[in-house]
C-alpha positions as a Markdown table, in Angstrom:
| # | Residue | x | y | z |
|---|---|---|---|---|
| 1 | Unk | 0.0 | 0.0 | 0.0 |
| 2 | Unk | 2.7 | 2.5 | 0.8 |
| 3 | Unk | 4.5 | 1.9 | -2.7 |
| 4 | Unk | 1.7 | 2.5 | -4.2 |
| 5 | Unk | 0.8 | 5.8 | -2.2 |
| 6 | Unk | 4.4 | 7.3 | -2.9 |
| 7 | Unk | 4.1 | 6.1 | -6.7 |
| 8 | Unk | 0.9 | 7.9 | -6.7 |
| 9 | Unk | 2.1 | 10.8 | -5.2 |
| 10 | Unk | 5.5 | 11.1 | -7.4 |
| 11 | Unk | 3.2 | 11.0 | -10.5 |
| 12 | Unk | 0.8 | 13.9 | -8.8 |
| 13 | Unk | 4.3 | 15.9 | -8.0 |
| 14 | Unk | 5.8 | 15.3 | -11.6 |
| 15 | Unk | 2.7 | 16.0 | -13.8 |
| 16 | Unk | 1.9 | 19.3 | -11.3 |
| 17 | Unk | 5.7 | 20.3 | -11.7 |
| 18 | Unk | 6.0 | 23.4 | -14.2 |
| 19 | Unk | 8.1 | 23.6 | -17.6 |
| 20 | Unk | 9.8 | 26.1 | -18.3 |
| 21 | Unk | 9.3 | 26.6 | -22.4 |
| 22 | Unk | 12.2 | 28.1 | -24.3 |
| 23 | Unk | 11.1 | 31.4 | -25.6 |
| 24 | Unk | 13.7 | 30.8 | -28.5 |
| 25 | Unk | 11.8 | 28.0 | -30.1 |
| 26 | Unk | 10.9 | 28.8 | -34.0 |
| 27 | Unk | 7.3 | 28.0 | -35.4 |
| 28 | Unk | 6.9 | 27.1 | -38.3 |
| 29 | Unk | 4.8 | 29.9 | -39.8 |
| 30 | Unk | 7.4 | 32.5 | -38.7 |
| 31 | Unk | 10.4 | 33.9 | -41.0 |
| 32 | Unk | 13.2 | 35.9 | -39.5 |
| 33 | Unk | 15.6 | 38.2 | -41.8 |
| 34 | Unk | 18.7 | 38.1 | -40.0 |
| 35 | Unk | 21.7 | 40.7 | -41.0 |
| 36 | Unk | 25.3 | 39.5 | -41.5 |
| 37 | Unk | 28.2 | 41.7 | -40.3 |
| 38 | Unk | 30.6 | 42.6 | -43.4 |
| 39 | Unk | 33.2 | 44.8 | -41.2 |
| 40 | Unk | 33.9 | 48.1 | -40.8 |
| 41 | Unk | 33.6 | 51.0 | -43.0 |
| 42 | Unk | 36.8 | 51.9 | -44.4 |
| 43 | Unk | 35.7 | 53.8 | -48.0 |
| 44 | Unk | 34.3 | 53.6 | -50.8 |
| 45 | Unk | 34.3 | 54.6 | -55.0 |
| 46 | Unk | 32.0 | 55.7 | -57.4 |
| 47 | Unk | 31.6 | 54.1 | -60.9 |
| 48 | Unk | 29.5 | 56.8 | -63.5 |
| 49 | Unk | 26.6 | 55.0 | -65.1 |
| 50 | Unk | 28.6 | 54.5 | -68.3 |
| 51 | Unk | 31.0 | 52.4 | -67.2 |
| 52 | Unk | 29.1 | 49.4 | -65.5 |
| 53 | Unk | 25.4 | 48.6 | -66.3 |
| 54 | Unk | 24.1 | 52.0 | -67.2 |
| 55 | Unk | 23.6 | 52.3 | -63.2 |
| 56 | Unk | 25.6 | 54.6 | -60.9 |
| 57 | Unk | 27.6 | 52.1 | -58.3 |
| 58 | Unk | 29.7 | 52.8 | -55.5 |
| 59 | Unk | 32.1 | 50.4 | -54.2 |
| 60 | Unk | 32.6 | 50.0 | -50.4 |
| 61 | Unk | 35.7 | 48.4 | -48.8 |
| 62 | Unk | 35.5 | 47.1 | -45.3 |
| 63 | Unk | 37.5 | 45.6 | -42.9 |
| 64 | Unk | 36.5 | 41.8 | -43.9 |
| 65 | Unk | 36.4 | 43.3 | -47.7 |
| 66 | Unk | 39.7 | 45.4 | -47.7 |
| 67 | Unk | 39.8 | 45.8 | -51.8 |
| 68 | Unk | 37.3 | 47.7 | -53.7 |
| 69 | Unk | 35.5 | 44.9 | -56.0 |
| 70 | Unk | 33.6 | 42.5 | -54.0 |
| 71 | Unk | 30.8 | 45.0 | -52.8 |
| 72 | Unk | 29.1 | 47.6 | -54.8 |
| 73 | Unk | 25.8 | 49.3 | -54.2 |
| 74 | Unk | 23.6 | 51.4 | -56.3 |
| 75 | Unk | 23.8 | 55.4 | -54.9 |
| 76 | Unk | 26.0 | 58.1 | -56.1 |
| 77 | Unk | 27.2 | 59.2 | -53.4 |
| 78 | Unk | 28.3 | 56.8 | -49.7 |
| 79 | Unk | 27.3 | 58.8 | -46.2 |
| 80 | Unk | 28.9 | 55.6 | -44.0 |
| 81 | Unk | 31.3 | 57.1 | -41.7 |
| 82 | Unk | 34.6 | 55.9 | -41.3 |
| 83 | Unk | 34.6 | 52.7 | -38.9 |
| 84 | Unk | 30.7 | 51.9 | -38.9 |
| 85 | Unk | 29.7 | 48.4 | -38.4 |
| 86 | Unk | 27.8 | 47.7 | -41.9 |
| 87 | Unk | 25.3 | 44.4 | -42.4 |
| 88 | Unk | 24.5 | 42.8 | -45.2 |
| 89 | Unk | 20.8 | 41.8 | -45.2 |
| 90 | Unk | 17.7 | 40.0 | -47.5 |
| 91 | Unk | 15.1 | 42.2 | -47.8 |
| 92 | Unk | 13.1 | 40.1 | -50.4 |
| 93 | Unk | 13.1 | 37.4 | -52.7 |
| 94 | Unk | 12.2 | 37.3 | -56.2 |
| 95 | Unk | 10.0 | 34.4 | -58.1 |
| 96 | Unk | 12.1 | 31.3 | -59.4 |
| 97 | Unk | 13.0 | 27.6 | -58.6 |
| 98 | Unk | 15.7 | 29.1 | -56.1 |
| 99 | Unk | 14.5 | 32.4 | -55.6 |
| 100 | Unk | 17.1 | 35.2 | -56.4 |
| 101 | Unk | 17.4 | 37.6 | -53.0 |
| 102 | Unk | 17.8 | 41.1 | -52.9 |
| 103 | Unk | 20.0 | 42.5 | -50.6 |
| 104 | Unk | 20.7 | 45.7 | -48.8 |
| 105 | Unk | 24.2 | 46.8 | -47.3 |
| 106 | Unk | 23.7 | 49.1 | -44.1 |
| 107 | Unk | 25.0 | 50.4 | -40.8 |
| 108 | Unk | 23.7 | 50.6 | -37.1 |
| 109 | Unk | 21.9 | 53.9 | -38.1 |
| 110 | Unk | 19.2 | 54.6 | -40.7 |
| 111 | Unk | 21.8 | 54.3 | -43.7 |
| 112 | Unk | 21.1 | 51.9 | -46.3 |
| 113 | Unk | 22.0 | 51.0 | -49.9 |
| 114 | Unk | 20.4 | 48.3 | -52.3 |
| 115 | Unk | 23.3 | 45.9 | -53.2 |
| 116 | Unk | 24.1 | 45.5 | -56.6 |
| 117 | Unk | 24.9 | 42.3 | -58.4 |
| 118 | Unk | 28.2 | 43.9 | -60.2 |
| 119 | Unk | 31.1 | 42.4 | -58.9 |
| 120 | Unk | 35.1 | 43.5 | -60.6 |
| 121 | Unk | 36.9 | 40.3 | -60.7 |
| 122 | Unk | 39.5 | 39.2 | -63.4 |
| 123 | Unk | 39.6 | 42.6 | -64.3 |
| 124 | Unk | 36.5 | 42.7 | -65.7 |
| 125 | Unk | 32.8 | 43.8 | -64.6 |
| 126 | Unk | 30.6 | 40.3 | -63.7 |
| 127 | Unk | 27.2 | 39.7 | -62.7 |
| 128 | Unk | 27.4 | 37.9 | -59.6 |
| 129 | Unk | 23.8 | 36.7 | -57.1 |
| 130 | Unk | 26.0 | 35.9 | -54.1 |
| 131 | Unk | 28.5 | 37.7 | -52.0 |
């Protein structure tokens, strides 16, 4: 009788007990847009619309990118000051079997650029999705 008093009253205690639910856990419905740190701001170039896809570009160099070539934007002009963090973030997707994502180059503050898919590697001007 007394075993099965204390097994009753371990399963009383254990299904009474609370859990403590991770807040963290995803659902499946949800979609987070995460940003990915590219360096510091060291400077940056502009390319006239002649020159490279009829588009004005400027090209930033970073701490993590430290030569001009890897990222370019499309602005005329760059108003990132010297050492801000910048992020490179999706900010949508277009249609397709893979879905090609647009992405937008920015710092801690409200400055933000629309990345370009130019790239300057092999001394030429490429087309590039991914950075």
């Amino acid at each position: 009788m007394k075993k099965l008093l204390f097994l009753v009253l371990m399963g009383i205690i254990i299904s009474c007990s609370t859990t403590k639910k991770s807040a963290s856990l995803l659902q499946e419905d949800q979609f987070f847009i995460t940003r990915r740190y590219i360096g510091n701001f060291m400077d940056y170039c502009h390319t006239e619309p002649k020159i490279v896809g009829g588009n004005d570009l400027i090209w930033i160099k970073t701490t993590i990118y430290s030569s001009y070539g890897k990222i370019s934007a499309y602005s005329k002009k760059c108003d990132f000051s010297l050492g801000d963090k910048i992020y490179l973030r999706p900010i949508s997707s277009t249609p397709g079997n893979l879905g090609n994502w647009v992405y937008q180059i920015e710092n801690d503050s409200s400055v933000n650029y629309r990345v370009s898919e130019f790239r300057f590697e092999n001394n030429i001007f490429t087309r590039s999705q991914s950075l």
